[in-house]
mmCIF file of C-alpha atoms in Angstrom:
data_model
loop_
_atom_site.group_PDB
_atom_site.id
_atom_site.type_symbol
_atom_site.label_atom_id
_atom_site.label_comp_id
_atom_site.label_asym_id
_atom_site.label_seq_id
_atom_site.Cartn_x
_atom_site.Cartn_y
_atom_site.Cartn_z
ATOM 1 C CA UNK A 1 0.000 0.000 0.000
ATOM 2 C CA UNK A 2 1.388 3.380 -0.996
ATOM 3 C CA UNK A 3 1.356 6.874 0.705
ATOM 4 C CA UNK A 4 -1.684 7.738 -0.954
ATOM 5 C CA UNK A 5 -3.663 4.585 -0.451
ATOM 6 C CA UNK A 6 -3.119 4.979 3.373
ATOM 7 C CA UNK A 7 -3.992 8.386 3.613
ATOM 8 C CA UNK A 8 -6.943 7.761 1.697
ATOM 9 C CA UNK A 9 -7.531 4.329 3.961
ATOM 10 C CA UNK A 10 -6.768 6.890 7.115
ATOM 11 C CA UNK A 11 -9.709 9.354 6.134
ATOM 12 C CA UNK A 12 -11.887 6.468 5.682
ATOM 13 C CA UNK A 13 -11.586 5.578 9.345
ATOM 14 C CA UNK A 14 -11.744 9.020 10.653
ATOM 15 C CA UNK A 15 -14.896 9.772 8.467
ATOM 16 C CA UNK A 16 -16.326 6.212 9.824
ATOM 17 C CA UNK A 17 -15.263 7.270 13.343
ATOM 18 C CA UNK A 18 -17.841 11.065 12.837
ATOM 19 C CA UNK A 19 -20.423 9.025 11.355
ATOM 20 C CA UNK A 20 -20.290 6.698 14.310
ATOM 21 C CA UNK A 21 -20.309 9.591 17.036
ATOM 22 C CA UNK A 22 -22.787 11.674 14.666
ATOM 23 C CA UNK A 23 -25.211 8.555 15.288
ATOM 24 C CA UNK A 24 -25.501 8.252 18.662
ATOM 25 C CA UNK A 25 -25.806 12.110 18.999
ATOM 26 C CA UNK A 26 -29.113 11.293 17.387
ATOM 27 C CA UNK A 27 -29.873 8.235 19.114
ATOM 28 C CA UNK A 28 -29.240 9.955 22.253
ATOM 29 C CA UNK A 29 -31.471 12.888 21.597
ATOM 30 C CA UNK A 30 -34.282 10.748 20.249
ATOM 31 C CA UNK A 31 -34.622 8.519 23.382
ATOM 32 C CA UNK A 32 -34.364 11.814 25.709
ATOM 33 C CA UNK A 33 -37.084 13.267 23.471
ATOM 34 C CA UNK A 34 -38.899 10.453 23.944
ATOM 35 C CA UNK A 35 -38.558 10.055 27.939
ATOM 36 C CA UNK A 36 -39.296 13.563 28.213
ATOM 37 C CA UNK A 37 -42.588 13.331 26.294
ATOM 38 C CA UNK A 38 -43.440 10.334 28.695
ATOM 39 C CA UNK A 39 -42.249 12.029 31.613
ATOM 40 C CA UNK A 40 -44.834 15.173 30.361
ATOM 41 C CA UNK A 41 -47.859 12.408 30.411
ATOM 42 C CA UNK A 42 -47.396 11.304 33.636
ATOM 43 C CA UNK A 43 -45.789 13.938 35.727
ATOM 44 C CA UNK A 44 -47.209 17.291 34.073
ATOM 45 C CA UNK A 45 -50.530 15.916 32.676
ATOM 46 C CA UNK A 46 -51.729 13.077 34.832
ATOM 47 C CA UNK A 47 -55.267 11.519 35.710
ATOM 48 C CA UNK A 48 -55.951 12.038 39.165
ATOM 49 C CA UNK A 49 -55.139 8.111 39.977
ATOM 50 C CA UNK A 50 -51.565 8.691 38.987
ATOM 51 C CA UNK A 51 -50.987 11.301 41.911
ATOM 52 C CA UNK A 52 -49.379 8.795 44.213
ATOM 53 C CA UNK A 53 -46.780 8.041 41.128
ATOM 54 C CA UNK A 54 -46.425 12.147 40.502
ATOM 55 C CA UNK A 55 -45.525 12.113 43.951
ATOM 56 C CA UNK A 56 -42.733 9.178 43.822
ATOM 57 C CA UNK A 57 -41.505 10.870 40.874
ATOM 58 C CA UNK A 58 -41.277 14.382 42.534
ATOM 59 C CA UNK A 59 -39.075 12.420 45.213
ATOM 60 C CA UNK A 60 -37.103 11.031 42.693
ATOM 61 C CA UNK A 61 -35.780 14.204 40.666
ATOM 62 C CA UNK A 62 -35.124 15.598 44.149
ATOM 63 C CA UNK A 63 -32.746 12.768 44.896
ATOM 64 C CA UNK A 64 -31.604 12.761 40.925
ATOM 65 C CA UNK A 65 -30.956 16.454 40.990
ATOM 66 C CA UNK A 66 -28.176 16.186 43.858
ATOM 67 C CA UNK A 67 -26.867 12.214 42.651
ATOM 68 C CA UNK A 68 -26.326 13.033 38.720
ATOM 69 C CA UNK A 69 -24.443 15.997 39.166
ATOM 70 C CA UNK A 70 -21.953 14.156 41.969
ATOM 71 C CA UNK A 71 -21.521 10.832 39.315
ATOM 72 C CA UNK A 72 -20.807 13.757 36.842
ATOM 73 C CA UNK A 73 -17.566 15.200 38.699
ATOM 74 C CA UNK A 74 -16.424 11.593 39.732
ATOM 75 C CA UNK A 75 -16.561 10.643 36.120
ATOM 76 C CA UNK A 76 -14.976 13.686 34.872
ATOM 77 C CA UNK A 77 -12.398 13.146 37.568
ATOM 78 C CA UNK A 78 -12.195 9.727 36.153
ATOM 79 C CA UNK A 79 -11.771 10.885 32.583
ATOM 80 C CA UNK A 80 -8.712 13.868 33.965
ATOM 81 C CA UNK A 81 -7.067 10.429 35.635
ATOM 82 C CA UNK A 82 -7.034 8.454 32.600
ATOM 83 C CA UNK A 83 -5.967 10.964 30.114
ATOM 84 C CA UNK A 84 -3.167 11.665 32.138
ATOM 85 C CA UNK A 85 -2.367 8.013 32.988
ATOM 86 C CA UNK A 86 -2.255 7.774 29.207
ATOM 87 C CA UNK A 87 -5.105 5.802 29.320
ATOM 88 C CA UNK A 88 -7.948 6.117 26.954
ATOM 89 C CA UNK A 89 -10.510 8.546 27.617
ATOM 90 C CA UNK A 90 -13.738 7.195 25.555
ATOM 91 C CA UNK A 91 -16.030 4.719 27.903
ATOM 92 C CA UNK A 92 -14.758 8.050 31.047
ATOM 93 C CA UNK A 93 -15.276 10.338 28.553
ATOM 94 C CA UNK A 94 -18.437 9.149 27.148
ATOM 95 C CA UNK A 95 -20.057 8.598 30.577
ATOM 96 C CA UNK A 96 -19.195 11.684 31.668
ATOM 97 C CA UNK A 97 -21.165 13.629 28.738
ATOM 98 C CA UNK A 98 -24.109 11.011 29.119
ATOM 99 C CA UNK A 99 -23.941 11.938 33.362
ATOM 100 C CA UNK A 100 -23.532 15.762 32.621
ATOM 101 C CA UNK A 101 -26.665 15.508 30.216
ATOM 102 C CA UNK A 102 -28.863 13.683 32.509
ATOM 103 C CA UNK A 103 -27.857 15.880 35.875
ATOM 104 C CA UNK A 104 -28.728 19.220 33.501
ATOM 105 C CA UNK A 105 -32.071 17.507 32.804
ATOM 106 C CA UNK A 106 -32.927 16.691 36.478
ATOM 107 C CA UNK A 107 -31.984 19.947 37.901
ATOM 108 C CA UNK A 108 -33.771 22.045 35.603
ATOM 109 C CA UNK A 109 -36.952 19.432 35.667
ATOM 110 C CA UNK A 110 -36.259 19.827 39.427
ATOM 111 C CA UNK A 111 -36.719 23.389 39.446
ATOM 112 C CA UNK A 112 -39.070 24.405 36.485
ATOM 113 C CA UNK A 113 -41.130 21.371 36.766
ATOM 114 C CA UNK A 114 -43.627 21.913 33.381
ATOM 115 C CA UNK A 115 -41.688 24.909 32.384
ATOM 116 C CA UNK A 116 -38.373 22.798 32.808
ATOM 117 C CA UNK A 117 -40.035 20.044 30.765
ATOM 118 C CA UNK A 118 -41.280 22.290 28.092
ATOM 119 C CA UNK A 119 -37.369 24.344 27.944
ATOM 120 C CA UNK A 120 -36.079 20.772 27.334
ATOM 121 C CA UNK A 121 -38.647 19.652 24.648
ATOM 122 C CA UNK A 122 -36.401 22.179 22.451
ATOM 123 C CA UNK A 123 -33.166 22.181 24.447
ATOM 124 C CA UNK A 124 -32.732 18.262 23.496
ATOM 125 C CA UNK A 125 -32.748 18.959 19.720
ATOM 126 C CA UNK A 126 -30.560 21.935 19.887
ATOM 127 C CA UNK A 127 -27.896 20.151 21.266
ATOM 128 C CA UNK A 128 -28.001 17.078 19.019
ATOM 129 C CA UNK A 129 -27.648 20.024 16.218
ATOM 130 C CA UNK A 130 -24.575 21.790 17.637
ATOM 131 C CA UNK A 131 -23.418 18.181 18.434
ATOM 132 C CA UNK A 132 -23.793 17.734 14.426
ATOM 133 C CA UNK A 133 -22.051 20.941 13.567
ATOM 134 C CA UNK A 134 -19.115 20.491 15.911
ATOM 135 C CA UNK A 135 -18.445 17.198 13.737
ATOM 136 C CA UNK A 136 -19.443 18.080 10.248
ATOM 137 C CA UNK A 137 -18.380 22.101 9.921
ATOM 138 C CA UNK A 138 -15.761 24.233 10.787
ATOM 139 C CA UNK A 139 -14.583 24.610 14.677
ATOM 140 C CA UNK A 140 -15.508 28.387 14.718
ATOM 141 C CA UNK A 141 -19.510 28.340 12.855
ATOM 142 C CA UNK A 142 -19.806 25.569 15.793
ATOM 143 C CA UNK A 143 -18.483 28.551 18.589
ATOM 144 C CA UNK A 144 -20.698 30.818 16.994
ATOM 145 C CA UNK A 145 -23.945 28.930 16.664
ATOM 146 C CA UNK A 146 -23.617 27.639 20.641
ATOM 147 C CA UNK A 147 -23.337 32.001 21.191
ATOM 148 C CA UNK A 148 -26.030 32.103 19.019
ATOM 149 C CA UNK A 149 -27.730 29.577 21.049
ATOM 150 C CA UNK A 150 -27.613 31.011 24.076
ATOM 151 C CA UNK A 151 -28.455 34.785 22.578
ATOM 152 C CA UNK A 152 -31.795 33.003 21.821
ATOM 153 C CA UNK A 153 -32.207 31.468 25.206
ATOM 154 C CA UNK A 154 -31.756 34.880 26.952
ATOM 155 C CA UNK A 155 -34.754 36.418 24.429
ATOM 156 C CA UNK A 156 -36.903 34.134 25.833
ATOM 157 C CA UNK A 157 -35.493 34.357 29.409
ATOM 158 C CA UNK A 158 -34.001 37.442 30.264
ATOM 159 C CA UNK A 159 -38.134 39.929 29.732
ATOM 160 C CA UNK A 160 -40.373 41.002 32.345
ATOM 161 C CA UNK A 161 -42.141 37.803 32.979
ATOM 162 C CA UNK A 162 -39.791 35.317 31.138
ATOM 163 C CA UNK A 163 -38.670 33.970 34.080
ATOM 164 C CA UNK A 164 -38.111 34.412 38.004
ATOM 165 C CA UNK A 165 -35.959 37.873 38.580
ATOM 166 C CA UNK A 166 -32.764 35.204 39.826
ATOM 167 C CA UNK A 167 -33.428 33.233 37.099
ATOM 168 C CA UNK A 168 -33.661 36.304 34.664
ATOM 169 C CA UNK A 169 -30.848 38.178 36.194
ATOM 170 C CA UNK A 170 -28.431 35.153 36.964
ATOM 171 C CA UNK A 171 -28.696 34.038 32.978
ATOM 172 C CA UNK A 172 -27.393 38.006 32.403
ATOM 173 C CA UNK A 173 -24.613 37.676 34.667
ATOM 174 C CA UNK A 174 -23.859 34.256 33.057
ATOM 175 C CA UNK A 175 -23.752 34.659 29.345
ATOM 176 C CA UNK A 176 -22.323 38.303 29.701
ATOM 177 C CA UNK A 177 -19.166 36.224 30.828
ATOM 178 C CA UNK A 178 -19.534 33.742 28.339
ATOM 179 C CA UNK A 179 -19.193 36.312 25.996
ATOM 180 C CA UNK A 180 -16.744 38.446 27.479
ATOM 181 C CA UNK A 181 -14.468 35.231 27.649
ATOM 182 C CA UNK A 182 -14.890 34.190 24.407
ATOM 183 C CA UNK A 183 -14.287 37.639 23.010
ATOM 184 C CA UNK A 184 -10.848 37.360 24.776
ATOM 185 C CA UNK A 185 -10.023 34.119 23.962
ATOM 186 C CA UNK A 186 -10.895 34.312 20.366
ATOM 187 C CA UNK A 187 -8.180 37.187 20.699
ATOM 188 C CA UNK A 188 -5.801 35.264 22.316
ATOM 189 C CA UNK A 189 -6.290 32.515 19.246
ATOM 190 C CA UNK A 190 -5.538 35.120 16.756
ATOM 191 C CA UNK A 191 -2.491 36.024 17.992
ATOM 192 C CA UNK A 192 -1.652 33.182 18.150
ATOM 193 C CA UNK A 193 -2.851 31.536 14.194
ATOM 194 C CA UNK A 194 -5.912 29.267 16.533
ATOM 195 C CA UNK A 195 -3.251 27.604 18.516
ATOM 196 C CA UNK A 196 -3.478 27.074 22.353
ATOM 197 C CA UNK A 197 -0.695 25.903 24.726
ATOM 198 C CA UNK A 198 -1.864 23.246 26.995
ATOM 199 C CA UNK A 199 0.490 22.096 29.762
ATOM 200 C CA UNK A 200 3.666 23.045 26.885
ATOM 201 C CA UNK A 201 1.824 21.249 24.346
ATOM 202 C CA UNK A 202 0.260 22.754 21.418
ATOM 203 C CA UNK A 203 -3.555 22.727 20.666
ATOM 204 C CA UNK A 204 -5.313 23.512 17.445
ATOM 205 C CA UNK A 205 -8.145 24.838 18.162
ATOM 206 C CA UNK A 206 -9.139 26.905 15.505
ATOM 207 C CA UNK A 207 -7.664 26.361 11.579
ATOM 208 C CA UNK A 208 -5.236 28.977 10.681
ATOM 209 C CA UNK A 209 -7.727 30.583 7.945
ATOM 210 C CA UNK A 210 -10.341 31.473 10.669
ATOM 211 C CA UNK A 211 -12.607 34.207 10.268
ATOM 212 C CA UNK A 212 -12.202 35.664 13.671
ATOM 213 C CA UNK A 213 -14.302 38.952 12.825
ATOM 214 C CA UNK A 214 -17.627 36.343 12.437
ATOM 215 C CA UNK A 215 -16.910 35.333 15.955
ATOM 216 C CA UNK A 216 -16.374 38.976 17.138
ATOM 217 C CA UNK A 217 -19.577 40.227 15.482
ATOM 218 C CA UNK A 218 -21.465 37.183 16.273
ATOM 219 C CA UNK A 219 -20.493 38.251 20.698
ATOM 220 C CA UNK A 220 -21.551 41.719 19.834
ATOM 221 C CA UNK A 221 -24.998 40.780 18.271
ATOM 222 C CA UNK A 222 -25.757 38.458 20.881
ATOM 223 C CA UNK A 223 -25.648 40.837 23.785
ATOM 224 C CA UNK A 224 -27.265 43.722 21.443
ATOM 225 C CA UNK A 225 -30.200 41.268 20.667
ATOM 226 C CA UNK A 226 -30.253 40.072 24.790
ATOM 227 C CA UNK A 227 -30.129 44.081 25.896
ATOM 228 C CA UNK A 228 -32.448 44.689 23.410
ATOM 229 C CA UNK A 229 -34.865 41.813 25.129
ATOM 230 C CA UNK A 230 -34.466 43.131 28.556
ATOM 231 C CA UNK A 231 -35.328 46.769 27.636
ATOM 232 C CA UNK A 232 -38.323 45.791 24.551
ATOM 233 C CA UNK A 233 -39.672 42.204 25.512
ATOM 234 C CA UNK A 234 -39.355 38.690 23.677
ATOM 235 C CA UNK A 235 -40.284 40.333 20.280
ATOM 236 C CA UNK A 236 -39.959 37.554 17.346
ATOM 237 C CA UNK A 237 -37.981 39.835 15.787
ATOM 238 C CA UNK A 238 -35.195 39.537 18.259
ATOM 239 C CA UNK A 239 -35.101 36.034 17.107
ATOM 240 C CA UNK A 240 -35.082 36.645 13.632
ATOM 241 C CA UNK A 241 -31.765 38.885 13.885
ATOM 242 C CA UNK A 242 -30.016 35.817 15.408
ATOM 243 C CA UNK A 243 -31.428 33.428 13.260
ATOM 244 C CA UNK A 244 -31.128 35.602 10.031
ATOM 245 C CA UNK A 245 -27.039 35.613 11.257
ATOM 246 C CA UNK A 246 -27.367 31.822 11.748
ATOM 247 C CA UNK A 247 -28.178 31.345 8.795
ATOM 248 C CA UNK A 248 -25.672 33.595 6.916
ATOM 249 C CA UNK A 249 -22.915 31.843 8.950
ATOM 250 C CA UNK A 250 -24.071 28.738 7.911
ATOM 251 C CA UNK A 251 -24.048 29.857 4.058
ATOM 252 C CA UNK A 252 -20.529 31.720 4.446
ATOM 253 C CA UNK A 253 -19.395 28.168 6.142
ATOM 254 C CA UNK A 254 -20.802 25.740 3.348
ATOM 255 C CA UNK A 255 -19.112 28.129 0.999
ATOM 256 C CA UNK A 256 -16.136 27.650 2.511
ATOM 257 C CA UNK A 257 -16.022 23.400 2.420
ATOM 258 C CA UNK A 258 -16.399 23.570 -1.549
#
């Protein structure tokens, strides 16, 4: 087998390997979706001879909401062991994501109860899409689309009457320093061509070609559109801005694979 044949026999595997992870990103997201819509028939809309199991349930999530979150950190303190035992990472690893998912479902069904429910109805296939875009686009339309994201989340939680005023208030103070991080670390990547040292190793995060002044604009519109929110209201048009830019990221992105 030549050079080329093995680079060519290489790709294959690595394109198998996506495909593979791409898959249960879906599978994942289609059994949540499913539990959830269960979980909505007999914990949110149940016949009155189904209170004794609301109540079990109720129980349960309080228990699940402490538990998951505690198997999360010993599994990602499992994962931080292995990697640098030289071990491999992927059952940790994978475990860890699965744990993290289902402790982020508990708490907020936990505290929101029917609101929590419905927020995850659409939170579950959002994530299996970013999931999808980390793997099949470039590194920086995935950065911008989880900003994005969250600019959307804020429209609907950061008005009068969105949410509680912690709730409303805490997601400000939260995803103003998401986005003040990211603004400085998508500095710190330009100056130095997307790499980042790790420990005196060298990390690739974004490709050398990146279109840093997307991600800059993209942190700017997203706390434009969420100010914008807290002083107007949820309009639809707020959500139309982000999406609109979505969508020409997405086209400027696709460009760029041809």
């Amino acid at each position: 087998m030549n050079k080329k044949e093995q680079q060519k026999a290489q790709r294959a595997r690595e394109e198998d390997i996506v495909l593979t992870k791409v898959l249960w990103w879906i599978l994942g997201a289609v059994v949540l979706e499913t539990l959830l819509l269960l979980l909505n028939k007999v914990y949110v809309n149940f016949a009155i001879e189904q209170f004794s199991l609301v109540l079990a349930l109720r129980s349960m999530f309080r228990v699940l909401a402490i538990v998951l979150p505690l198997c999360f950190v010993a599994l990602l303190v499992w994962t931080v062991l292995a990697r640098r035992a030289g071990k491999s990472i992927r059952l940790p690893g994978a475990l860890s994501i699965v744990a993290l998912v289902l402790a982020v479902c508990a708490v907020v069904i936990r505290l929101y109860y029917d609101k929590g429910i419905t927020f995850l109805y659409v939170a579950v296939p959002a994530v299996a899409v970013l999931a999808l875009i980390y793997y099949l686009y470039q590194r920086e339309f995935f950065f911008a689309a989880v900003l994005i994201a969250l600019g959307m989340l804020g429209v609907k939680v950061v008005p009068q009457g969105g949410a509680g005023s912690v709730t409303r208030y805490g997601y400000l103070v939260v995803l103003a320093v998401i986005l003040v991080a990211s603004a400085v670390c998508f500095r710190m990547l330009q100056s130095h061509k997307g790499v980042w040292a790790v420990k005196g190793k060298s990390v690739e995060v974004l490709p050398q070609n990146a279109n840093y002044a997307m991600l800059y604009v993209t942190c700017a519109l997203v706390a434009a559109v969420v100010i914008a929110a807290l002083v107007l209201g949820a309009l639809t048009l707020l959500y139309g801005v982000l999406a609109t830019w979505l969508l020409i990221l997405a086209v400027y992105h696709t460009v760029r694979l041809m």
